[in-house]
Every structure is written in C-alpha cells, then in structure tokens.
C-alpha cells in the first residue's frame, strides 16, 4: 500500500507542478523517475515516451501508467495514472469556473502569451535530453532526418502524416539498421 501511495503522490506532484501539457512534463518525469526514484533508466524512459506517443492519450499520462505498471502491476498503473491526472482535474475545474469571467482582459491574454513561450522552452529542453540518448549513430540520425523531413513536408503541403505511422516506420527502420549492422562488423545502427 505504501508503494502505491508513493506512486500516486510522486505523479500527483509531477501533475500539479508542471504546466504546459504532456511534453512540458517530460523534464520533471525524467528527474523523478530516473534520477530520484530509479524506477526506470534513461533508455527505458525514452522507450516509454515513444510508446506513449503512439498510443491514444497524453504522453505524460501514458508514461505514468507504464511506470506504475512496471513498479506494482495493474494497481500501480492505476495509482500513477490517477496521481498524474488528479491535480490537473482539480486545477482546471477551478480555472474553468474563474476564467470565463477574466479571459478577455488584456493582462490575462498577455500572461498566456508569456506562458506559451515558457512551455516552448520546456519542450525544447525535453527534446534536447531525448536527442542525447536517442540520436547516437549515423543510422539514428538518418531516421531523425527522415521523420523530421516527412513531418515538415507533410505540414508544408497540408497533409500531416500520422504520428503512429511515423513511429511504426521508425521502428521498422531501427530493426533494419540493427540487422544490417549485425551483418557488417564495425558498423553501428
């Protein structure tokens, strides 16, 4: 029971102290999950992010579910998921009630503009941490360039490619590159 409460409160703190959505939570998830509790390695967390991105739902909630399940099975997954969602549910309910009365004030709009910039920086920080652990060879750099190019081109021509398709194709590319690197001595994926 104590372990379930630890999962709940850890993820409640993450959910209550990070702003800007799922991607903005990634740096705090990394700090708490990998550095503080040791519930996962950097590589495992990157895998959870990847799987969490291509499954329905918010990446931080999906990651919390994976971590909770890894620690304490189904009950751990439920405890972690409820923990990460609970603060947002309470805070957004209160804000929704209040915001209707103040949303048109210039000071509130200015505050949201500033917060949006901060969220961009938090997301960029998470991307740079993931980059260091994920783009580790010419093969993984090629996958990155391919996915980035396909995504950018899709947005440019007005035909966005589904993230699920990009993740699946990247997984296939990773398998192919690893298979090739095993057959050629001295080459890495």
JSON list of C-alpha atoms in Angstrom, two decimals:
[
{"chain": "A", "resi": 1, "resn": "UNK", "atom": "CA", "xyz": [0.00, 0.00, 0.00]},
{"chain": "A", "resi": 2, "resn": "UNK", "atom": "CA", "xyz": [2.87, 2.35, 0.82]},
{"chain": "A", "resi": 3, "resn": "UNK", "atom": "CA", "xyz": [4.37, 1.79, -2.65]},
{"chain": "A", "resi": 4, "resn": "UNK", "atom": "CA", "xyz": [1.02, 2.66, -4.28]},
{"chain": "A", "resi": 5, "resn": "UNK", "atom": "CA", "xyz": [0.80, 5.88, -2.26]},
{"chain": "A", "resi": 6, "resn": "UNK", "atom": "CA", "xyz": [4.38, 6.75, -3.26]},
{"chain": "A", "resi": 7, "resn": "UNK", "atom": "CA", "xyz": [3.45, 6.26, -6.92]},
{"chain": "A", "resi": 8, "resn": "UNK", "atom": "CA", "xyz": [0.29, 8.33, -6.51]},
{"chain": "A", "resi": 9, "resn": "UNK", "atom": "CA", "xyz": [1.99, 11.23, -4.68]},
{"chain": "A", "resi": 10, "resn": "UNK", "atom": "CA", "xyz": [5.04, 11.27, -6.95]},
{"chain": "A", "resi": 11, "resn": "UNK", "atom": "CA", "xyz": [2.88, 11.55, -10.04]},
{"chain": "A", "resi": 12, "resn": "UNK", "atom": "CA", "xyz": [0.46, 13.96, -8.33]},
{"chain": "A", "resi": 13, "resn": "UNK", "atom": "CA", "xyz": [3.41, 16.26, -7.64]},
{"chain": "A", "resi": 14, "resn": "UNK", "atom": "CA", "xyz": [4.51, 15.98, -11.27]},
{"chain": "A", "resi": 15, "resn": "UNK", "atom": "CA", "xyz": [0.96, 16.63, -12.47]},
{"chain": "A", "resi": 16, "resn": "UNK", "atom": "CA", "xyz": [0.49, 19.55, -10.09]},
{"chain": "A", "resi": 17, "resn": "UNK", "atom": "CA", "xyz": [3.84, 21.27, -10.59]},
{"chain": "A", "resi": 18, "resn": "UNK", "atom": "CA", "xyz": [4.33, 21.15, -14.33]},
{"chain": "A", "resi": 19, "resn": "UNK", "atom": "CA", "xyz": [2.49, 23.41, -16.70]},
{"chain": "A", "resi": 20, "resn": "UNK", "atom": "CA", "xyz": [2.06, 23.32, -20.43]},
{"chain": "A", "resi": 21, "resn": "UNK", "atom": "CA", "xyz": [0.82, 19.81, -21.09]},
{"chain": "A", "resi": 22, "resn": "UNK", "atom": "CA", "xyz": [2.35, 16.40, -21.52]},
{"chain": "A", "resi": 23, "resn": "UNK", "atom": "CA", "xyz": [5.59, 17.41, -23.24]},
{"chain": "A", "resi": 24, "resn": "UNK", "atom": "CA", "xyz": [6.35, 20.08, -20.64]},
{"chain": "A", "resi": 25, "resn": "UNK", "atom": "CA", "xyz": [6.20, 17.32, -18.01]},
{"chain": "A", "resi": 26, "resn": "UNK", "atom": "CA", "xyz": [9.00, 15.32, -19.63]},
{"chain": "A", "resi": 27, "resn": "UNK", "atom": "CA", "xyz": [11.92, 17.01, -17.81]},
{"chain": "A", "resi": 28, "resn": "UNK", "atom": "CA", "xyz": [10.27, 16.54, -14.42]},
{"chain": "A", "resi": 29, "resn": "UNK", "atom": "CA", "xyz": [9.31, 12.96, -15.27]},
{"chain": "A", "resi": 30, "resn": "UNK", "atom": "CA", "xyz": [12.93, 12.26, -16.15]},
{"chain": "A", "resi": 31, "resn": "UNK", "atom": "CA", "xyz": [14.21, 13.80, -12.92]},
{"chain": "A", "resi": 32, "resn": "UNK", "atom": "CA", "xyz": [11.73, 11.99, -10.68]},
{"chain": "A", "resi": 33, "resn": "UNK", "atom": "CA", "xyz": [11.56, 8.63, -12.45]},
{"chain": "A", "resi": 34, "resn": "UNK", "atom": "CA", "xyz": [15.22, 8.14, -13.39]},
{"chain": "A", "resi": 35, "resn": "UNK", "atom": "CA", "xyz": [17.26, 10.28, -11.02]},
{"chain": "A", "resi": 36, "resn": "UNK", "atom": "CA", "xyz": [15.21, 10.38, -7.81]},
{"chain": "A", "resi": 37, "resn": "UNK", "atom": "CA", "xyz": [13.38, 7.04, -7.63]},
{"chain": "A", "resi": 38, "resn": "UNK", "atom": "CA", "xyz": [15.33, 4.90, -10.09]},
{"chain": "A", "resi": 39, "resn": "UNK", "atom": "CA", "xyz": [12.12, 3.37, -11.43]},
{"chain": "A", "resi": 40, "resn": "UNK", "atom": "CA", "xyz": [13.50, 3.35, -14.98]},
{"chain": "A", "resi": 41, "resn": "UNK", "atom": "CA", "xyz": [16.70, 4.02, -16.89]},
{"chain": "A", "resi": 42, "resn": "UNK", "atom": "CA", "xyz": [17.08, 6.88, -19.38]},
{"chain": "A", "resi": 43, "resn": "UNK", "atom": "CA", "xyz": [16.73, 4.36, -22.21]},
{"chain": "A", "resi": 44, "resn": "UNK", "atom": "CA", "xyz": [13.58, 2.79, -20.73]},
{"chain": "A", "resi": 45, "resn": "UNK", "atom": "CA", "xyz": [12.04, 6.22, -20.23]},
{"chain": "A", "resi": 46, "resn": "UNK", "atom": "CA", "xyz": [12.79, 7.13, -23.86]},
{"chain": "A", "resi": 47, "resn": "UNK", "atom": "CA", "xyz": [11.06, 3.89, -24.89]},
{"chain": "A", "resi": 48, "resn": "UNK", "atom": "CA", "xyz": [8.05, 4.76, -22.71]},
{"chain": "A", "resi": 49, "resn": "UNK", "atom": "CA", "xyz": [7.90, 8.19, -24.36]},
{"chain": "A", "resi": 50, "resn": "UNK", "atom": "CA", "xyz": [7.97, 6.58, -27.81]},
{"chain": "A", "resi": 51, "resn": "UNK", "atom": "CA", "xyz": [5.24, 4.07, -26.99]},
{"chain": "A", "resi": 52, "resn": "UNK", "atom": "CA", "xyz": [3.26, 6.73, -25.11]},
{"chain": "A", "resi": 53, "resn": "UNK", "atom": "CA", "xyz": [3.37, 8.96, -28.18]},
{"chain": "A", "resi": 54, "resn": "UNK", "atom": "CA", "xyz": [1.88, 6.35, -30.49]},
{"chain": "A", "resi": 55, "resn": "UNK", "atom": "CA", "xyz": [-0.87, 5.16, -28.12]},
{"chain": "A", "resi": 56, "resn": "UNK", "atom": "CA", "xyz": [-4.09, 7.08, -27.50]},
{"chain": "A", "resi": 57, "resn": "UNK", "atom": "CA", "xyz": [-3.90, 9.67, -24.75]},
{"chain": "A", "resi": 58, "resn": "UNK", "atom": "CA", "xyz": [-1.47, 12.19, -23.34]},
{"chain": "A", "resi": 59, "resn": "UNK", "atom": "CA", "xyz": [2.20, 11.17, -23.33]},
{"chain": "A", "resi": 60, "resn": "UNK", "atom": "CA", "xyz": [2.72, 12.03, -19.63]},
{"chain": "A", "resi": 61, "resn": "UNK", "atom": "CA", "xyz": [-0.35, 10.04, -18.58]},
{"chain": "A", "resi": 62, "resn": "UNK", "atom": "CA", "xyz": [0.69, 7.07, -20.71]},
{"chain": "A", "resi": 63, "resn": "UNK", "atom": "CA", "xyz": [4.22, 7.21, -19.29]},
{"chain": "A", "resi": 64, "resn": "UNK", "atom": "CA", "xyz": [2.85, 7.36, -15.73]},
{"chain": "A", "resi": 65, "resn": "UNK", "atom": "CA", "xyz": [0.75, 4.29, -16.48]},
{"chain": "A", "resi": 66, "resn": "UNK", "atom": "CA", "xyz": [3.77, 2.39, -17.83]},
{"chain": "A", "resi": 67, "resn": "UNK", "atom": "CA", "xyz": [5.94, 3.30, -14.84]},
{"chain": "A", "resi": 68, "resn": "UNK", "atom": "CA", "xyz": [3.21, 2.46, -12.33]},
{"chain": "A", "resi": 69, "resn": "UNK", "atom": "CA", "xyz": [2.54, -0.86, -14.02]},
{"chain": "A", "resi": 70, "resn": "UNK", "atom": "CA", "xyz": [6.24, -1.69, -14.07]},
{"chain": "A", "resi": 71, "resn": "UNK", "atom": "CA", "xyz": [6.50, -0.99, -10.34]},
{"chain": "A", "resi": 72, "resn": "UNK", "atom": "CA", "xyz": [3.30, -2.55, -8.97]},
{"chain": "A", "resi": 73, "resn": "UNK", "atom": "CA", "xyz": [1.30, -4.11, -11.78]},
{"chain": "A", "resi": 74, "resn": "UNK", "atom": "CA", "xyz": [-2.25, -3.04, -12.60]},
{"chain": "A", "resi": 75, "resn": "UNK", "atom": "CA", "xyz": [-2.81, -1.29, -9.26]},
{"chain": "A", "resi": 76, "resn": "UNK", "atom": "CA", "xyz": [0.47, 0.61, -9.70]},
{"chain": "A", "resi": 77, "resn": "UNK", "atom": "CA", "xyz": [-0.60, 1.71, -13.17]},
{"chain": "A", "resi": 78, "resn": "UNK", "atom": "CA", "xyz": [-3.92, 2.93, -11.82]},
{"chain": "A", "resi": 79, "resn": "UNK", "atom": "CA", "xyz": [-2.29, 4.74, -8.86]},
{"chain": "A", "resi": 80, "resn": "UNK", "atom": "CA", "xyz": [0.27, 6.52, -11.06]},
{"chain": "A", "resi": 81, "resn": "UNK", "atom": "CA", "xyz": [-2.33, 7.46, -13.68]},
{"chain": "A", "resi": 82, "resn": "UNK", "atom": "CA", "xyz": [-4.75, 8.84, -11.09]},
{"chain": "A", "resi": 83, "resn": "UNK", "atom": "CA", "xyz": [-1.87, 10.71, -9.46]},
{"chain": "A", "resi": 84, "resn": "UNK", "atom": "CA", "xyz": [-0.77, 12.50, -12.62]},
{"chain": "A", "resi": 85, "resn": "UNK", "atom": "CA", "xyz": [-4.34, 13.36, -13.64]},
{"chain": "A", "resi": 86, "resn": "UNK", "atom": "CA", "xyz": [-5.81, 14.36, -10.27]},
{"chain": "A", "resi": 87, "resn": "UNK", "atom": "CA", "xyz": [-4.11, 17.79, -9.83]},
{"chain": "A", "resi": 88, "resn": "UNK", "atom": "CA", "xyz": [-4.94, 18.81, -13.39]},
{"chain": "A", "resi": 89, "resn": "UNK", "atom": "CA", "xyz": [-8.56, 17.82, -12.94]},
{"chain": "A", "resi": 90, "resn": "UNK", "atom": "CA", "xyz": [-8.90, 19.91, -9.77]},
{"chain": "A", "resi": 91, "resn": "UNK", "atom": "CA", "xyz": [-6.94, 22.91, -11.08]},
{"chain": "A", "resi": 92, "resn": "UNK", "atom": "CA", "xyz": [-8.64, 23.03, -14.49]},
{"chain": "A", "resi": 93, "resn": "UNK", "atom": "CA", "xyz": [-12.08, 22.76, -12.90]},
{"chain": "A", "resi": 94, "resn": "UNK", "atom": "CA", "xyz": [-11.33, 25.77, -10.69]},
{"chain": "A", "resi": 95, "resn": "UNK", "atom": "CA", "xyz": [-9.74, 27.73, -13.55]},
{"chain": "A", "resi": 96, "resn": "UNK", "atom": "CA", "xyz": [-12.60, 26.98, -15.93]},
{"chain": "A", "resi": 97, "resn": "UNK", "atom": "CA", "xyz": [-15.03, 28.40, -13.42]},
{"chain": "A", "resi": 98, "resn": "UNK", "atom": "CA", "xyz": [-12.95, 31.56, -12.98]},
{"chain": "A", "resi": 99, "resn": "UNK", "atom": "CA", "xyz": [-11.53, 32.05, -16.46]},
{"chain": "A", "resi": 100, "resn": "UNK", "atom": "CA", "xyz": [-14.86, 32.71, -18.15]},
{"chain": "A", "resi": 101, "resn": "UNK", "atom": "CA", "xyz": [-15.03, 35.97, -16.22]},
{"chain": "A", "resi": 102, "resn": "UNK", "atom": "CA", "xyz": [-11.45, 37.11, -16.96]},
{"chain": "A", "resi": 103, "resn": "UNK", "atom": "CA", "xyz": [-10.39, 35.66, -20.33]},
{"chain": "A", "resi": 104, "resn": "UNK", "atom": "CA", "xyz": [-11.00, 38.90, -22.24]},
{"chain": "A", "resi": 105, "resn": "UNK", "atom": "CA", "xyz": [-8.77, 41.04, -20.00]},
{"chain": "A", "resi": 106, "resn": "UNK", "atom": "CA", "xyz": [-5.56, 42.07, -21.77]},
{"chain": "A", "resi": 107, "resn": "UNK", "atom": "CA", "xyz": [-3.43, 41.18, -18.73]},
{"chain": "A", "resi": 108, "resn": "UNK", "atom": "CA", "xyz": [-4.74, 37.60, -18.79]},
{"chain": "A", "resi": 109, "resn": "UNK", "atom": "CA", "xyz": [-4.07, 37.31, -22.53]},
{"chain": "A", "resi": 110, "resn": "UNK", "atom": "CA", "xyz": [-0.56, 38.73, -22.02]},
{"chain": "A", "resi": 111, "resn": "UNK", "atom": "CA", "xyz": [0.10, 36.23, -19.24]},
{"chain": "A", "resi": 112, "resn": "UNK", "atom": "CA", "xyz": [-0.94, 33.35, -21.52]},
{"chain": "A", "resi": 113, "resn": "UNK", "atom": "CA", "xyz": [1.37, 34.67, -24.26]},
{"chain": "A", "resi": 114, "resn": "UNK", "atom": "CA", "xyz": [4.30, 34.61, -21.83]},
{"chain": "A", "resi": 115, "resn": "UNK", "atom": "CA", "xyz": [3.40, 31.17, -20.53]},
{"chain": "A", "resi": 116, "resn": "UNK", "atom": "CA", "xyz": [3.29, 29.82, -24.11]},
{"chain": "A", "resi": 117, "resn": "UNK", "atom": "CA", "xyz": [6.89, 30.93, -24.67]},
{"chain": "A", "resi": 118, "resn": "UNK", "atom": "CA", "xyz": [7.96, 29.24, -21.43]},
{"chain": "A", "resi": 119, "resn": "UNK", "atom": "CA", "xyz": [6.26, 26.00, -22.48]},
{"chain": "A", "resi": 120, "resn": "UNK", "atom": "CA", "xyz": [8.17, 26.08, -25.79]},
{"chain": "A", "resi": 121, "resn": "UNK", "atom": "CA", "xyz": [11.45, 26.27, -23.87]},
{"chain": "A", "resi": 122, "resn": "UNK", "atom": "CA", "xyz": [10.43, 23.39, -21.56]},
{"chain": "A", "resi": 123, "resn": "UNK", "atom": "CA", "xyz": [9.54, 21.24, -24.56]},
{"chain": "A", "resi": 124, "resn": "UNK", "atom": "CA", "xyz": [12.83, 22.13, -26.29]},
{"chain": "A", "resi": 125, "resn": "UNK", "atom": "CA", "xyz": [14.72, 21.12, -23.15]},
{"chain": "A", "resi": 126, "resn": "UNK", "atom": "CA", "xyz": [12.99, 17.73, -23.16]},
{"chain": "A", "resi": 127, "resn": "UNK", "atom": "CA", "xyz": [13.76, 17.30, -26.87]},
{"chain": "A", "resi": 128, "resn": "UNK", "atom": "CA", "xyz": [17.45, 18.02, -26.30]},
{"chain": "A", "resi": 129, "resn": "UNK", "atom": "CA", "xyz": [17.63, 15.45, -23.48]},
{"chain": "A", "resi": 130, "resn": "UNK", "atom": "CA", "xyz": [15.92, 12.85, -25.67]},
{"chain": "A", "resi": 131, "resn": "UNK", "atom": "CA", "xyz": [18.23, 13.76, -28.56]},
{"chain": "A", "resi": 132, "resn": "UNK", "atom": "CA", "xyz": [21.34, 12.93, -26.50]},
{"chain": "A", "resi": 133, "resn": "UNK", "atom": "CA", "xyz": [20.00, 9.46, -25.68]},
{"chain": "A", "resi": 134, "resn": "UNK", "atom": "CA", "xyz": [18.32, 8.65, -28.99]},
{"chain": "A", "resi": 135, "resn": "UNK", "atom": "CA", "xyz": [20.36, 10.08, -31.86]},
{"chain": "A", "resi": 136, "resn": "UNK", "atom": "CA", "xyz": [23.56, 8.15, -31.17]},
{"chain": "A", "resi": 137, "resn": "UNK", "atom": "CA", "xyz": [24.77, 6.99, -34.57]},
{"chain": "A", "resi": 138, "resn": "UNK", "atom": "CA", "xyz": [24.59, 7.84, -38.27]},
{"chain": "A", "resi": 139, "resn": "UNK", "atom": "CA", "xyz": [21.66, 5.42, -38.60]},
{"chain": "A", "resi": 140, "resn": "UNK", "atom": "CA", "xyz": [19.60, 7.04, -35.86]},
{"chain": "A", "resi": 141, "resn": "UNK", "atom": "CA", "xyz": [20.47, 10.46, -37.28]},
{"chain": "A", "resi": 142, "resn": "UNK", "atom": "CA", "xyz": [19.16, 9.27, -40.66]},
{"chain": "A", "resi": 143, "resn": "UNK", "atom": "CA", "xyz": [15.92, 8.14, -39.02]},
{"chain": "A", "resi": 144, "resn": "UNK", "atom": "CA", "xyz": [15.62, 11.53, -37.29]},
{"chain": "A", "resi": 145, "resn": "UNK", "atom": "CA", "xyz": [16.20, 13.44, -40.53]},
{"chain": "A", "resi": 146, "resn": "UNK", "atom": "CA", "xyz": [13.71, 11.23, -42.37]},
{"chain": "A", "resi": 147, "resn": "UNK", "atom": "CA", "xyz": [10.98, 11.61, -39.76]},
{"chain": "A", "resi": 148, "resn": "UNK", "atom": "CA", "xyz": [11.60, 15.33, -39.38]},
{"chain": "A", "resi": 149, "resn": "UNK", "atom": "CA", "xyz": [11.57, 15.80, -43.15]},
{"chain": "A", "resi": 150, "resn": "UNK", "atom": "CA", "xyz": [8.38, 13.77, -43.61]},
{"chain": "A", "resi": 151, "resn": "UNK", "atom": "CA", "xyz": [6.68, 15.65, -40.80]},
{"chain": "A", "resi": 152, "resn": "UNK", "atom": "CA", "xyz": [7.79, 19.08, -42.05]},
{"chain": "A", "resi": 153, "resn": "UNK", "atom": "CA", "xyz": [6.89, 18.26, -45.65]},
{"chain": "A", "resi": 154, "resn": "UNK", "atom": "CA", "xyz": [3.50, 16.95, -44.56]},
{"chain": "A", "resi": 155, "resn": "UNK", "atom": "CA", "xyz": [2.76, 20.17, -42.70]},
{"chain": "A", "resi": 156, "resn": "UNK", "atom": "CA", "xyz": [4.06, 22.27, -45.60]},
{"chain": "A", "resi": 157, "resn": "UNK", "atom": "CA", "xyz": [1.82, 20.62, -48.20]},
{"chain": "A", "resi": 158, "resn": "UNK", "atom": "CA", "xyz": [-1.15, 20.36, -45.85]},
{"chain": "A", "resi": 159, "resn": "UNK", "atom": "CA", "xyz": [-1.08, 16.58, -45.50]},
{"chain": "A", "resi": 160, "resn": "UNK", "atom": "CA", "xyz": [0.04, 15.71, -41.99]},
{"chain": "A", "resi": 161, "resn": "UNK", "atom": "CA", "xyz": [1.39, 12.19, -41.57]},
{"chain": "A", "resi": 162, "resn": "UNK", "atom": "CA", "xyz": [0.02, 10.38, -38.54]},
{"chain": "A", "resi": 163, "resn": "UNK", "atom": "CA", "xyz": [2.50, 10.12, -35.64]},
{"chain": "A", "resi": 164, "resn": "UNK", "atom": "CA", "xyz": [1.57, 6.44, -35.40]},
{"chain": "A", "resi": 165, "resn": "UNK", "atom": "CA", "xyz": [2.74, 5.89, -38.98]},
{"chain": "A", "resi": 166, "resn": "UNK", "atom": "CA", "xyz": [5.99, 7.75, -38.27]},
{"chain": "A", "resi": 167, "resn": "UNK", "atom": "CA", "xyz": [6.65, 5.73, -35.10]},
{"chain": "A", "resi": 168, "resn": "UNK", "atom": "CA", "xyz": [5.93, 2.40, -36.82]},
{"chain": "A", "resi": 169, "resn": "UNK", "atom": "CA", "xyz": [8.13, 3.29, -39.81]},
{"chain": "A", "resi": 170, "resn": "UNK", "atom": "CA", "xyz": [10.89, 4.43, -37.44]},
{"chain": "A", "resi": 171, "resn": "UNK", "atom": "CA", "xyz": [10.66, 1.14, -35.57]},
{"chain": "A", "resi": 172, "resn": "UNK", "atom": "CA", "xyz": [10.96, -0.79, -38.82]},
{"chain": "A", "resi": 173, "resn": "UNK", "atom": "CA", "xyz": [13.92, 1.38, -39.86]},
{"chain": "A", "resi": 174, "resn": "UNK", "atom": "CA", "xyz": [15.58, 0.72, -36.49]},
{"chain": "A", "resi": 175, "resn": "UNK", "atom": "CA", "xyz": [15.14, -3.04, -36.94]},
{"chain": "A", "resi": 176, "resn": "UNK", "atom": "CA", "xyz": [16.55, -2.88, -40.48]},
{"chain": "A", "resi": 177, "resn": "UNK", "atom": "CA", "xyz": [19.54, -0.77, -39.40]},
{"chain": "A", "resi": 178, "resn": "UNK", "atom": "CA", "xyz": [20.33, -3.08, -36.46]},
{"chain": "A", "resi": 179, "resn": "UNK", "atom": "CA", "xyz": [20.05, -6.13, -38.69]},
{"chain": "A", "resi": 180, "resn": "UNK", "atom": "CA", "xyz": [22.41, -4.58, -41.22]},
{"chain": "A", "resi": 181, "resn": "UNK", "atom": "CA", "xyz": [24.87, -3.52, -38.51]},
{"chain": "A", "resi": 182, "resn": "UNK", "atom": "CA", "xyz": [24.98, -7.08, -37.13]},
{"chain": "A", "resi": 183, "resn": "UNK", "atom": "CA", "xyz": [25.91, -8.47, -40.54]},
{"chain": "A", "resi": 184, "resn": "UNK", "atom": "CA", "xyz": [28.63, -5.85, -41.15]},
{"chain": "A", "resi": 185, "resn": "UNK", "atom": "CA", "xyz": [31.38, -5.87, -38.50]},
{"chain": "A", "resi": 186, "resn": "UNK", "atom": "CA", "xyz": [32.33, -2.45, -37.16]},
{"chain": "A", "resi": 187, "resn": "UNK", "atom": "CA", "xyz": [29.14, -0.69, -38.27]},
{"chain": "A", "resi": 188, "resn": "UNK", "atom": "CA", "xyz": [26.60, 0.71, -35.76]},
{"chain": "A", "resi": 189, "resn": "UNK", "atom": "CA", "xyz": [22.89, 1.47, -36.18]}
]
